[in-house]
PDB file of C-alpha atoms in Angstrom:
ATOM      1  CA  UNK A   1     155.560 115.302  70.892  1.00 89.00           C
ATOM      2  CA  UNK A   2     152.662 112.968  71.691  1.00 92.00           C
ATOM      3  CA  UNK A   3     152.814 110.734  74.933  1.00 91.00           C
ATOM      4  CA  UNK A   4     152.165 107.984  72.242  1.00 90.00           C
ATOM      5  CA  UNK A   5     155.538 108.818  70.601  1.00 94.00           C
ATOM      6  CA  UNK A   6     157.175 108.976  73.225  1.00 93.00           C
ATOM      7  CA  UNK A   7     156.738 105.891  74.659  1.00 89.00           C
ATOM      8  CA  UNK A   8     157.328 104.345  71.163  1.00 88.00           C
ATOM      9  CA  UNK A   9     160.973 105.887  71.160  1.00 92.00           C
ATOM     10  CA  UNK A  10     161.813 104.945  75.173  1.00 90.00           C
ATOM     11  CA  UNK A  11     159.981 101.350  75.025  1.00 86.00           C
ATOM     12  CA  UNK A  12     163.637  99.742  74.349  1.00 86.00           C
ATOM     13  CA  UNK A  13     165.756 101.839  76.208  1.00 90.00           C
ATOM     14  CA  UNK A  14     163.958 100.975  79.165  1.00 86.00           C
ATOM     15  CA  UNK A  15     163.773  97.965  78.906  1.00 82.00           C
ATOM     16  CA  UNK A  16     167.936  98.315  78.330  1.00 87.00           C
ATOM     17  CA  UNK A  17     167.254  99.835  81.607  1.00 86.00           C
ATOM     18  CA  UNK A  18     165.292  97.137  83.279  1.00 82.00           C
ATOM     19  CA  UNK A  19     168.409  94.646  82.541  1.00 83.00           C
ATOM     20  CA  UNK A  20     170.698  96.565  83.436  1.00 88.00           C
ATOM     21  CA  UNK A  21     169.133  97.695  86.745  1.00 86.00           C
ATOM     22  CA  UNK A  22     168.468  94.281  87.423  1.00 85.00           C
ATOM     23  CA  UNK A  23     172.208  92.599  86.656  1.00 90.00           C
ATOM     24  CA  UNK A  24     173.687  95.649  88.546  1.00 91.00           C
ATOM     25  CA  UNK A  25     171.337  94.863  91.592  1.00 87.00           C
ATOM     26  CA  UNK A  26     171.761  91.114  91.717  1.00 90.00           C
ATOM     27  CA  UNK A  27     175.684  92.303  92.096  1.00 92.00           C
ATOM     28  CA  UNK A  28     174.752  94.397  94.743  1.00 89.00           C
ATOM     29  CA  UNK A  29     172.591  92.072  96.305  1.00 87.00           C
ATOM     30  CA  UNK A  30     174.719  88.815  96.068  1.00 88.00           C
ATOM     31  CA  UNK A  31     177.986  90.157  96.367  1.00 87.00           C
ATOM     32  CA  UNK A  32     177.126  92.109  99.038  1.00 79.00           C
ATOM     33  CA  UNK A  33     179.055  95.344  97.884  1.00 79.00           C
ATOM     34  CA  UNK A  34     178.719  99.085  97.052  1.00 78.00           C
ATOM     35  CA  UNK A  35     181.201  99.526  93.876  1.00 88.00           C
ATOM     36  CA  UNK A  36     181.144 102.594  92.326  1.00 91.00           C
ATOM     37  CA  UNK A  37     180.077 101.005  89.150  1.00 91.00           C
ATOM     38  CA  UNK A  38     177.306  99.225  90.832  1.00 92.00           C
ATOM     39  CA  UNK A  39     175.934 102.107  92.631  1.00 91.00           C
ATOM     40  CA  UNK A  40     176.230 104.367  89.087  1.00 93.00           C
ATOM     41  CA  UNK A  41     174.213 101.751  87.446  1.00 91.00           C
ATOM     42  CA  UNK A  42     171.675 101.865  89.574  1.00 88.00           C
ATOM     43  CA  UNK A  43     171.150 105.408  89.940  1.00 90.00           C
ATOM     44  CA  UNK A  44     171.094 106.018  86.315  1.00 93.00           C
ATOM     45  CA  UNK A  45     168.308 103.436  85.500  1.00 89.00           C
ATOM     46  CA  UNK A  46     166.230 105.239  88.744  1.00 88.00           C
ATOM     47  CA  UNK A  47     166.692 108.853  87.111  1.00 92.00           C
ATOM     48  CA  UNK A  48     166.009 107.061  83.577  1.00 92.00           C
ATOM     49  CA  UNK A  49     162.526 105.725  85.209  1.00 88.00           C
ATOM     50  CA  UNK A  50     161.586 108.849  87.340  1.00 92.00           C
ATOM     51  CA  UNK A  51     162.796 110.774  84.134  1.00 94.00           C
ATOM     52  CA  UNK A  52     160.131 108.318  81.789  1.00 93.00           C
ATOM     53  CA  UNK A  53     157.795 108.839  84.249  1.00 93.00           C
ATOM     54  CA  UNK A  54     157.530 112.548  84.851  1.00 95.00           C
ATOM     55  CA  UNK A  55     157.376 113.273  80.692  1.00 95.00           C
ATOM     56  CA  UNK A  56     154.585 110.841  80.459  1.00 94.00           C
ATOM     57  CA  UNK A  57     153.083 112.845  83.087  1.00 94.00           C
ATOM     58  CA  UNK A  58     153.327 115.987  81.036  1.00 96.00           C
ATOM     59  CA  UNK A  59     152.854 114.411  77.818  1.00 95.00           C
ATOM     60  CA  UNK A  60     149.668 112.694  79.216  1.00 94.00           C
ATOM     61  CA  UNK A  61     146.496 114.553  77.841  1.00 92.00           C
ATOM     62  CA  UNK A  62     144.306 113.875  81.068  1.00 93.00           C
ATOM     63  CA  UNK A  63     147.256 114.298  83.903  1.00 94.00           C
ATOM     64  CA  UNK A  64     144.889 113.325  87.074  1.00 94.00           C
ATOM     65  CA  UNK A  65     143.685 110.497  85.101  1.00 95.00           C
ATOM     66  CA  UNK A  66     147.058 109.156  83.603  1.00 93.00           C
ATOM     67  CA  UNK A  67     148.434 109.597  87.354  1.00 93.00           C
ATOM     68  CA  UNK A  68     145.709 107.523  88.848  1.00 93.00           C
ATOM     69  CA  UNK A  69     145.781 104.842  86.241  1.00 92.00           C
ATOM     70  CA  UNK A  70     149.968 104.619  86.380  1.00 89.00           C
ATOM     71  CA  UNK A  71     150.161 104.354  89.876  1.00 87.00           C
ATOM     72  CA  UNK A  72     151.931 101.258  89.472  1.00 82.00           C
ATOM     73  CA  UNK A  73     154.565 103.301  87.031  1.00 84.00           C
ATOM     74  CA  UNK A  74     155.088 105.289  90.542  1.00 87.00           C
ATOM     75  CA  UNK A  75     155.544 102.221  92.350  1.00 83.00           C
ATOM     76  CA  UNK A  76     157.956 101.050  90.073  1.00 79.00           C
ATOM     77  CA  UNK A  77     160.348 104.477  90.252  1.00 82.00           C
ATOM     78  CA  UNK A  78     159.689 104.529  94.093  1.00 83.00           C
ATOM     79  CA  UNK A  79     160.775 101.247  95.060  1.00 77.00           C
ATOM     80  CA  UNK A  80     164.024  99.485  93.526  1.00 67.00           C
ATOM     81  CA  UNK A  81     162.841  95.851  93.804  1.00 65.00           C
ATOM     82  CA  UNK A  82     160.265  96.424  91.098  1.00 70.00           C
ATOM     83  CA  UNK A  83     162.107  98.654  88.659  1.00 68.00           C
ATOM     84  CA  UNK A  84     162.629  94.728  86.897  1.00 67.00           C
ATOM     85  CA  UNK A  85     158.726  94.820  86.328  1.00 67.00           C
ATOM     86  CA  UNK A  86     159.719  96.939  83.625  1.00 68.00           C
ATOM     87  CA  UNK A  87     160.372  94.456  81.874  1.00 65.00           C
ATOM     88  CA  UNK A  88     156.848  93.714  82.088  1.00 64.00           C
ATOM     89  CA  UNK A  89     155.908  96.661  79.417  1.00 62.00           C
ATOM     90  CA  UNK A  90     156.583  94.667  76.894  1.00 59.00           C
ATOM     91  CA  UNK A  91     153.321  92.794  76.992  1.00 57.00           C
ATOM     92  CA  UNK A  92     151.560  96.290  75.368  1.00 55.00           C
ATOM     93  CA  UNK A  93     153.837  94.831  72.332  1.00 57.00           C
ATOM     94  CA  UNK A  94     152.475  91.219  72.356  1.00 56.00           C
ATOM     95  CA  UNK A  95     148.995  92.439  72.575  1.00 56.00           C
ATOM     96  CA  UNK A  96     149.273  94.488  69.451  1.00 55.00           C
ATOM     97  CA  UNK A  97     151.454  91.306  67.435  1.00 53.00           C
ATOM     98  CA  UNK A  98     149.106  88.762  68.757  1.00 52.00           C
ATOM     99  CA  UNK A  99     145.956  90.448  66.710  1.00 56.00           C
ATOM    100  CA  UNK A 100     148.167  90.081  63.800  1.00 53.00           C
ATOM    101  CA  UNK A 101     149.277  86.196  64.609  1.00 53.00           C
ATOM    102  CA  UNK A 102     147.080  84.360  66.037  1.00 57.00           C
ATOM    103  CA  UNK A 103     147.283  81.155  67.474  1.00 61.00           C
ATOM    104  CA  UNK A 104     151.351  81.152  66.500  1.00 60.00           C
ATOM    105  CA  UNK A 105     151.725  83.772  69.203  1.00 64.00           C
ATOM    106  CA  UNK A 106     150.188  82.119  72.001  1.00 70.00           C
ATOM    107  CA  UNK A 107     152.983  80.170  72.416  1.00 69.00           C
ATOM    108  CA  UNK A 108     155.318  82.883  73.003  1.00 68.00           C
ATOM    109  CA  UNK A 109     152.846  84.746  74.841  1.00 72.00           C
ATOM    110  CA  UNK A 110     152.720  81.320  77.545  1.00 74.00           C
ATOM    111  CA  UNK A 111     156.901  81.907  77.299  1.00 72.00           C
ATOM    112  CA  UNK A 112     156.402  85.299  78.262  1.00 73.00           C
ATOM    113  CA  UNK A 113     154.202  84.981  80.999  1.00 78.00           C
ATOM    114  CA  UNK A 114     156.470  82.229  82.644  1.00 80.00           C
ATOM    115  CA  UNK A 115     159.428  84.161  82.071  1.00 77.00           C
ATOM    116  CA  UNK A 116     157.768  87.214  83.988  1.00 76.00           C
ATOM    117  CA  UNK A 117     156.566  85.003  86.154  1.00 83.00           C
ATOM    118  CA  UNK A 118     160.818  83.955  86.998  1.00 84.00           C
ATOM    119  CA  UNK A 119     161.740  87.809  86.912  1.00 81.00           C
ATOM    120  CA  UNK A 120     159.040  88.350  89.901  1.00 81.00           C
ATOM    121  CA  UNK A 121     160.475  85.366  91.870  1.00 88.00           C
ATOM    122  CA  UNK A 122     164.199  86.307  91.064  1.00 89.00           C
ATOM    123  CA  UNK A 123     163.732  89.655  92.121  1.00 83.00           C
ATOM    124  CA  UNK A 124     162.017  88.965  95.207  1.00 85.00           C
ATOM    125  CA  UNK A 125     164.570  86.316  96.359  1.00 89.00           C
ATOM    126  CA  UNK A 126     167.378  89.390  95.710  1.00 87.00           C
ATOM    127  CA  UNK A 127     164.821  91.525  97.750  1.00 83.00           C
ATOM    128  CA  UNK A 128     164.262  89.096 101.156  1.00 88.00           C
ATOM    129  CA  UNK A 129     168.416  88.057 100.641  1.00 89.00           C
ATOM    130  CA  UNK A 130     168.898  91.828 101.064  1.00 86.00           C
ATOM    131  CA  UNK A 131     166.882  92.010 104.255  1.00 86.00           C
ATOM    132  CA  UNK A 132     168.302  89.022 105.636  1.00 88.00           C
ATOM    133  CA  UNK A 133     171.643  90.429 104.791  1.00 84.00           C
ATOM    134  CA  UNK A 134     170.880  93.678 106.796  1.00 83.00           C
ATOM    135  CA  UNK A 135     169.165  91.636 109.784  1.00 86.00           C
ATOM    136  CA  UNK A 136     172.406  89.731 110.132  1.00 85.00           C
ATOM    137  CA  UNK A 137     174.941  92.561 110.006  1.00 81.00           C
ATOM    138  CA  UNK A 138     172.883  94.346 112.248  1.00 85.00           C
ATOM    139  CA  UNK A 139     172.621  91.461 114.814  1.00 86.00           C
ATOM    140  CA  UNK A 140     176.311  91.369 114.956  1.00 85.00           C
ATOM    141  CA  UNK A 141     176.953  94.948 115.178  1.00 85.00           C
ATOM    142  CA  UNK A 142     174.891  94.716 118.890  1.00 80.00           C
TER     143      UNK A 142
END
């Protein structure tokens, strides 16, 4: 299997992922809980990124190279807050449709980007709620 293949077959799951990991984190984050369910989620979308990520690193034909040009694909597996910036992938897609349509595609293209540009802010809202959350509990705990 090609790394090419591969990340033609895992694109959409994913992104599944992303979605997932992010509705299962805003629970976390909002509601302020640890359900079983919750945590589950969340574990299985990190081992589904650290899992995409360590087969494009074999796949990869170049493997220094690959892992200094994905850096941000580490990022993303490292730290939870970005594992929405998955989502994010899908602009690969929109480059390869836009050759094909043209001007018809800028428009969703412009949709895209201010959609992406809501996923950052959402997801860093859930991040600094989450610290503020932990501040607080641990103010009252001394």
């Amino acid at each position: 299997m090609t790394q090419e293949t591969w990340r033609r077959r895992s694109e959409w799951p994913l992104v599944i992922a992303a979605v997932l990991f992010l509705a299962a984190y805003s629970v976390q984050v909002i509601s302020n809980t640890d359900a079983a369910v919750v945590e589950f989620l969340i574990w299985t979308t990190w081992l589904a990124f650290a899992g995409d990520y360590l087969i494009n690193l074999f796949l990869a034909p170049n493997r220094g190279r690959w892992f200094v040009r994905n850096l941000h694909e580490l990022a993303i597996v490292a730290l939870p807050a970005l594992r929405p910036l998955r989502l994010l992938r899908l602009v690969s897609l929109l480059r390869v449709v836009h050759r094909v349509g043209g001007n018809a595609l800028r428009g969703r293209v412009l949709i895209f980007v201010l959609s992406s540009a809501a996923l950052l802010i959402y997801a860093g809202a859930l991040a600094v709620l989450t610290r503020e959350v932990s501040d607080t509990l641990r103010d009252l705990t001394q």
